[in-house]
Short mmCIF file of C-alpha atoms and ligand atoms in Angstrom, two decimals:
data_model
loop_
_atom_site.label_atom_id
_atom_site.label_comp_id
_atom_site.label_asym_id
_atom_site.label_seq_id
_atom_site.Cartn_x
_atom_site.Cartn_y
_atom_site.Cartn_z
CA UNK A 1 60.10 137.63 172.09
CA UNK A 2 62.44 136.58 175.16
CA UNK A 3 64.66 134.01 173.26
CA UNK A 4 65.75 131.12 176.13
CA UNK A 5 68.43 128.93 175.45
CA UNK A 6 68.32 125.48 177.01
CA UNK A 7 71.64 123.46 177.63
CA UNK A 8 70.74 120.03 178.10
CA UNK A 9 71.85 116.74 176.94
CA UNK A 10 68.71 114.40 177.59
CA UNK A 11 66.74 114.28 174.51
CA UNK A 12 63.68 113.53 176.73
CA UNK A 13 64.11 116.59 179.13
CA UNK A 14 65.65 118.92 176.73
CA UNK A 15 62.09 117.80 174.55
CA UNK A 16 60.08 118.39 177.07
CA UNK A 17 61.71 121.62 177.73
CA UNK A 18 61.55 123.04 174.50
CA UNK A 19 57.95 122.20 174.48
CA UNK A 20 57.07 123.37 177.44
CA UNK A 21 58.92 126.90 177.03
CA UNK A 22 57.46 127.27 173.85
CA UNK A 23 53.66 127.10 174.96
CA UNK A 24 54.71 130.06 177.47
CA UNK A 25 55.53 132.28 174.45
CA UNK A 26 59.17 132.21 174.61
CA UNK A 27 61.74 131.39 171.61
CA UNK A 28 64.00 128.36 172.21
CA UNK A 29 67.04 127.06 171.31
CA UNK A 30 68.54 123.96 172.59
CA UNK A 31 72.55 122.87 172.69
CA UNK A 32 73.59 119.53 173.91
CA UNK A 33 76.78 119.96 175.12
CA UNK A 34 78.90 122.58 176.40
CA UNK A 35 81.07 123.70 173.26
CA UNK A 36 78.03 124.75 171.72
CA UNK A 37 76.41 126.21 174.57
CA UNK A 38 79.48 128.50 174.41
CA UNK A 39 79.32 129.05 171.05
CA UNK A 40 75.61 129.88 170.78
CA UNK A 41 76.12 132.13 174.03
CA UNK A 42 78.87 134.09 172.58
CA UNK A 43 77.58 134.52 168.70
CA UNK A 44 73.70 135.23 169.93
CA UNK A 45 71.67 137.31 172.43
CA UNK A 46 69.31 135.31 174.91
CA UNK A 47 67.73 137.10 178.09
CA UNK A 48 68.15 133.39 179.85
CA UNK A 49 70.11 130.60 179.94
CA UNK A 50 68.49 126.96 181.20
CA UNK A 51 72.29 124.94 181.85
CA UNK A 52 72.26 121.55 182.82
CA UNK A 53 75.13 120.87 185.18
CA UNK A 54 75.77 117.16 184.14
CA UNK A 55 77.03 117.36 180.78
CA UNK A 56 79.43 115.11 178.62
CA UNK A 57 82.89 116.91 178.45
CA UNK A 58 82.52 120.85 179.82
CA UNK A 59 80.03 120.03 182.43
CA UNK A 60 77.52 123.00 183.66
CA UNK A 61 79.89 124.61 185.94
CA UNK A 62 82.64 125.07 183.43
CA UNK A 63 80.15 126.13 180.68
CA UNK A 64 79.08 128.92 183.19
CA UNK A 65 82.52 130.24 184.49
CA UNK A 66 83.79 130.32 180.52
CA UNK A 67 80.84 132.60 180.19
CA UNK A 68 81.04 134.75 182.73
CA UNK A 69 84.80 135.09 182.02
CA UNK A 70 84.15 136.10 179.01
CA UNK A 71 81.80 138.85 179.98
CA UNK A 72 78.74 136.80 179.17
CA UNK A 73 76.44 138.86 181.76
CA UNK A 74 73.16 136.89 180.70
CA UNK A 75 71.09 135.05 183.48
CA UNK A 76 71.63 132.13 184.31
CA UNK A 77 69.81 129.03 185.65
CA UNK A 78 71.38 125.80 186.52
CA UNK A 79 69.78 122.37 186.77
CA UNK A 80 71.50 120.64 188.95
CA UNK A 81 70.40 116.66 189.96
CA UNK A 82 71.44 116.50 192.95
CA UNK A 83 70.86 118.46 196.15
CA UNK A 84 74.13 118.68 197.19
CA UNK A 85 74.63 122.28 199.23
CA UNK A 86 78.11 122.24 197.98
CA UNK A 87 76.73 122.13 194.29
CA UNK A 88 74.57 124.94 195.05
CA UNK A 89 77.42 126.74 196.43
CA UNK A 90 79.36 126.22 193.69
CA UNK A 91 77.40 126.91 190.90
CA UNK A 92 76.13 130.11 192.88
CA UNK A 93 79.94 131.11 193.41
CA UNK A 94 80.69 130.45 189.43
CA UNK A 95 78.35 132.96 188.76
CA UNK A 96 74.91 131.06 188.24
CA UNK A 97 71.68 133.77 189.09
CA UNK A 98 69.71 130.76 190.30
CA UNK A 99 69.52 126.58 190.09
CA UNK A 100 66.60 124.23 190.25
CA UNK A 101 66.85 120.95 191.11
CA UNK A 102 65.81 118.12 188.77
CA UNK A 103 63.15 116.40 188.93
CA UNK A 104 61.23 120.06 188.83
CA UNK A 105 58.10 120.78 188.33
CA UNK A 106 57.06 122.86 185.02
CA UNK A 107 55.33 124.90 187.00
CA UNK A 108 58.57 125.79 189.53
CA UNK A 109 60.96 126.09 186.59
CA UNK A 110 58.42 128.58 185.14
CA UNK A 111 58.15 130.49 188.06
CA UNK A 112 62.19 130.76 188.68
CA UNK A 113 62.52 131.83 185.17
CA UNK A 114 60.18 134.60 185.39
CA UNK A 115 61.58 135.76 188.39
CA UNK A 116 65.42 135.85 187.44
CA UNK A 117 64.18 137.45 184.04
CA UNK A 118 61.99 140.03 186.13
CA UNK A 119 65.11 141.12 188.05
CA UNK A 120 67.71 141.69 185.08
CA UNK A 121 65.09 143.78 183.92
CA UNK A 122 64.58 146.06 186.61
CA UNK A 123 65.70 149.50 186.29
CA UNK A 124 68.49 150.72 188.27
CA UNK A 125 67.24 153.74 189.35
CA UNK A 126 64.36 152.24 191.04
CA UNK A 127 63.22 152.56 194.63
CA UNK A 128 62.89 149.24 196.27
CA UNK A 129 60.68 148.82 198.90
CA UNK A 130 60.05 146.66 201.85
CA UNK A 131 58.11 146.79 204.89
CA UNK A 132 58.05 150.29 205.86
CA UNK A 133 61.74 150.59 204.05
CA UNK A 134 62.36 152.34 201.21
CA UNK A 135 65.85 151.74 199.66
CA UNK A 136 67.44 153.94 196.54
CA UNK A 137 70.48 152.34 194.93
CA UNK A 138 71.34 155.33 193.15
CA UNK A 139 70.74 158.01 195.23
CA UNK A 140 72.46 155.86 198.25
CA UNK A 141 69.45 156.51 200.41
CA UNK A 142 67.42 154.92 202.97
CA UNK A 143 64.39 155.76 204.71
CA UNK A 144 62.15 154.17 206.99
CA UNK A 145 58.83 155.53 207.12
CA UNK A 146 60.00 158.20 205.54
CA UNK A 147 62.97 159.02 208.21
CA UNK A 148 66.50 158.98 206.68
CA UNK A 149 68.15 155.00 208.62
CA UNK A 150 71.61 155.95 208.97
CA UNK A 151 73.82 152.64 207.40
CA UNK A 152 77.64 152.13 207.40
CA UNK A 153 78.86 152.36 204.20
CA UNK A 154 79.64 148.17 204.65
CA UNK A 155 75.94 147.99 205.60
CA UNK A 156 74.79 149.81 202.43
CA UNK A 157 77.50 147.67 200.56
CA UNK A 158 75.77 144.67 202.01
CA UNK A 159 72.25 146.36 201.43
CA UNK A 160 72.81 147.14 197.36
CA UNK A 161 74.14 143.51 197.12
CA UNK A 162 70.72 142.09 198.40
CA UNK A 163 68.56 144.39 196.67
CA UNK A 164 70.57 143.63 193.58
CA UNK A 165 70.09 140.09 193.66
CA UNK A 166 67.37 139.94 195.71
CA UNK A 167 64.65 136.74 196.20
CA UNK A 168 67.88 134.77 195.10
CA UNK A 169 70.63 133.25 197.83
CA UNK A 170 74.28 134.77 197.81
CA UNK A 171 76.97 132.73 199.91
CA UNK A 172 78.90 134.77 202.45
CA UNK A 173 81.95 134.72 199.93
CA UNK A 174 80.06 136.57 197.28
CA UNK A 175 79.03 138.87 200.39
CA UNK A 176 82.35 139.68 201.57
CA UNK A 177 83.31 140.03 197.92
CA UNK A 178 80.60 142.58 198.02
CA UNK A 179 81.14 144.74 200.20
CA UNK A 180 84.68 144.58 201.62
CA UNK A 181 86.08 143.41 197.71
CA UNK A 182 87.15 140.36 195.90
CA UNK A 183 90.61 139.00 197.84
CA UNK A 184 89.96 140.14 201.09
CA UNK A 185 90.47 137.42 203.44
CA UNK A 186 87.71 137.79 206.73
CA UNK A 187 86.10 135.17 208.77
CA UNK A 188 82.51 134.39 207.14
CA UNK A 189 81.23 135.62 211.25
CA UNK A 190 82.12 139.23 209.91
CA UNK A 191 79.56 138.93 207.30
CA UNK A 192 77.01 137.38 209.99
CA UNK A 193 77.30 140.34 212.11
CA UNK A 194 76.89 142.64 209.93
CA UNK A 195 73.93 141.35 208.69
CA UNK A 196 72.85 141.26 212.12
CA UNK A 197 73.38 145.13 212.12
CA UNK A 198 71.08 145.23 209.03
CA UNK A 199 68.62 143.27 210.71
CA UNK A 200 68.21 145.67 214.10
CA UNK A 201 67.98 148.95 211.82
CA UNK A 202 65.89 147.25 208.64
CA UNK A 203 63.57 144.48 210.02
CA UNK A 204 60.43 144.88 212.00
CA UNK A 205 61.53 142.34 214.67
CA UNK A 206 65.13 141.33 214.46
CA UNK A 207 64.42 138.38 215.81
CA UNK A 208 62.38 137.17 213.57
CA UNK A 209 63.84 138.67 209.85
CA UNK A 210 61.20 138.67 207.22
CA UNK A 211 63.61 139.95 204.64
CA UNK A 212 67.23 139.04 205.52
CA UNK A 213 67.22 135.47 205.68
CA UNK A 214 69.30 132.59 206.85
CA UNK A 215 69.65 129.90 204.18
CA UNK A 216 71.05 126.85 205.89
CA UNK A 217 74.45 125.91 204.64
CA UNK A 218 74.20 127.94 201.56
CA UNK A 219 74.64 131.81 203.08
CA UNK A 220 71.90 134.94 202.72
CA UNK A 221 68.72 135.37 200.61
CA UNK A 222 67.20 139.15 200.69
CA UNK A 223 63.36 138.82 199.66
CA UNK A 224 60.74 141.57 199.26
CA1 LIG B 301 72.47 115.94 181.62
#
């Protein structure tokens, strides 16, 4: 059974959470503030984590760089109330695998679960495909239409970064963590033109990317 845990303070929403999870099959168990979010996280195994951002004492965004500190690898989806780009930033750049905005719909928050769980799933040696692209992680190998693409090694950086996390946005800093490594200091325009590289040699029509997309004021999302 996938065991969830849901961090949320609300009685109401946390209620109608735990409900709601639970008529989808999966086993829940709900904290109400941080300390025991971290607890629970630390002492038990959950495939997901539902984390509420606005929390009396360690809000969300602590509770989620504690965890991932602490080597705390499992998926994580904020709920954030607000729509603030900069919160999505942020809780995207403290390690979250996804957020949803409240109010959500059951049915979105069911679908966003199913897809984060569906990617820490995946196997790694897997062959991703797209278009007429077929992209091997392991084997550091692309082909299109069955012809070898020839990538810079930043480009298949880049590349394994999407496919990794793909159908979910990463901000350029994650990107240039990436693929150039965590410290180096570049403009965020060096990611953008690389991406435009990927783009010309990946897409069908770089001018109109079906799979490398722009998300406005948050950075990159790579979808299928
Ligand atoms: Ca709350």
């Amino acid at each position: 059974m996938t065991r969830i845990l849901v961090v949320e303070d609300e009685p109401g929403i946390a209620f109608a959470l735990d409900a709601d999870l639970r008529s989808e099959g999966y086993a829940v168990t709900i904290a109400t503030t941080g300390d025991e979010a971290l607890r629970l996280a630390g002492s038990a195994t959950y495939e997901l984590i539902l984390l509420d951002v606005m929390l009396p004492g360690k809000d969300g965004f602590e509770v989620c760089r504690k965890l991932r500190r602490s080597e705390v690898r499992t998926p994580i989806i904020l709920l954030t109330a607000k729509s603030h780009e900069a919160e999505k930033v942020m809780g995207l750049e403290m390690g979250a695998d996804d957020y949803v905005t409240k109010p959500f719909s059951p049915r979105e928050l069911r679908a966003r679960i199913k897809a984060v769980l569906r990617r820490s799933t995946d196997e790694p040696g897997e062959v991703v495909r797209f278009g007429d692209i077929d992209v091997s992680v392991a084997r550091c190998e692309v082909h299109r239409g069955g012809q070898v693409v020839d990538l810079s090694a930043l480009e298949f950086k880049l590349l394994t970064a999407f496919v990794r996390s793909r159908g979910r946005v990463l901000t350029r800093e994650q990107l240039l963590d990436e693929a150039w490594g965590r410290g180096v200091v570049l403009n965020d325009r060096v990611v953008d033109n690389h991406i435009v590289g990927l783009r010309r040699k990946l897409e069908a029509d770089p001018t109109k990317p079906r799979h490398f997309l722009n998300i406005r004021g948050l950075g990159y999302r790579f979808d299928v």
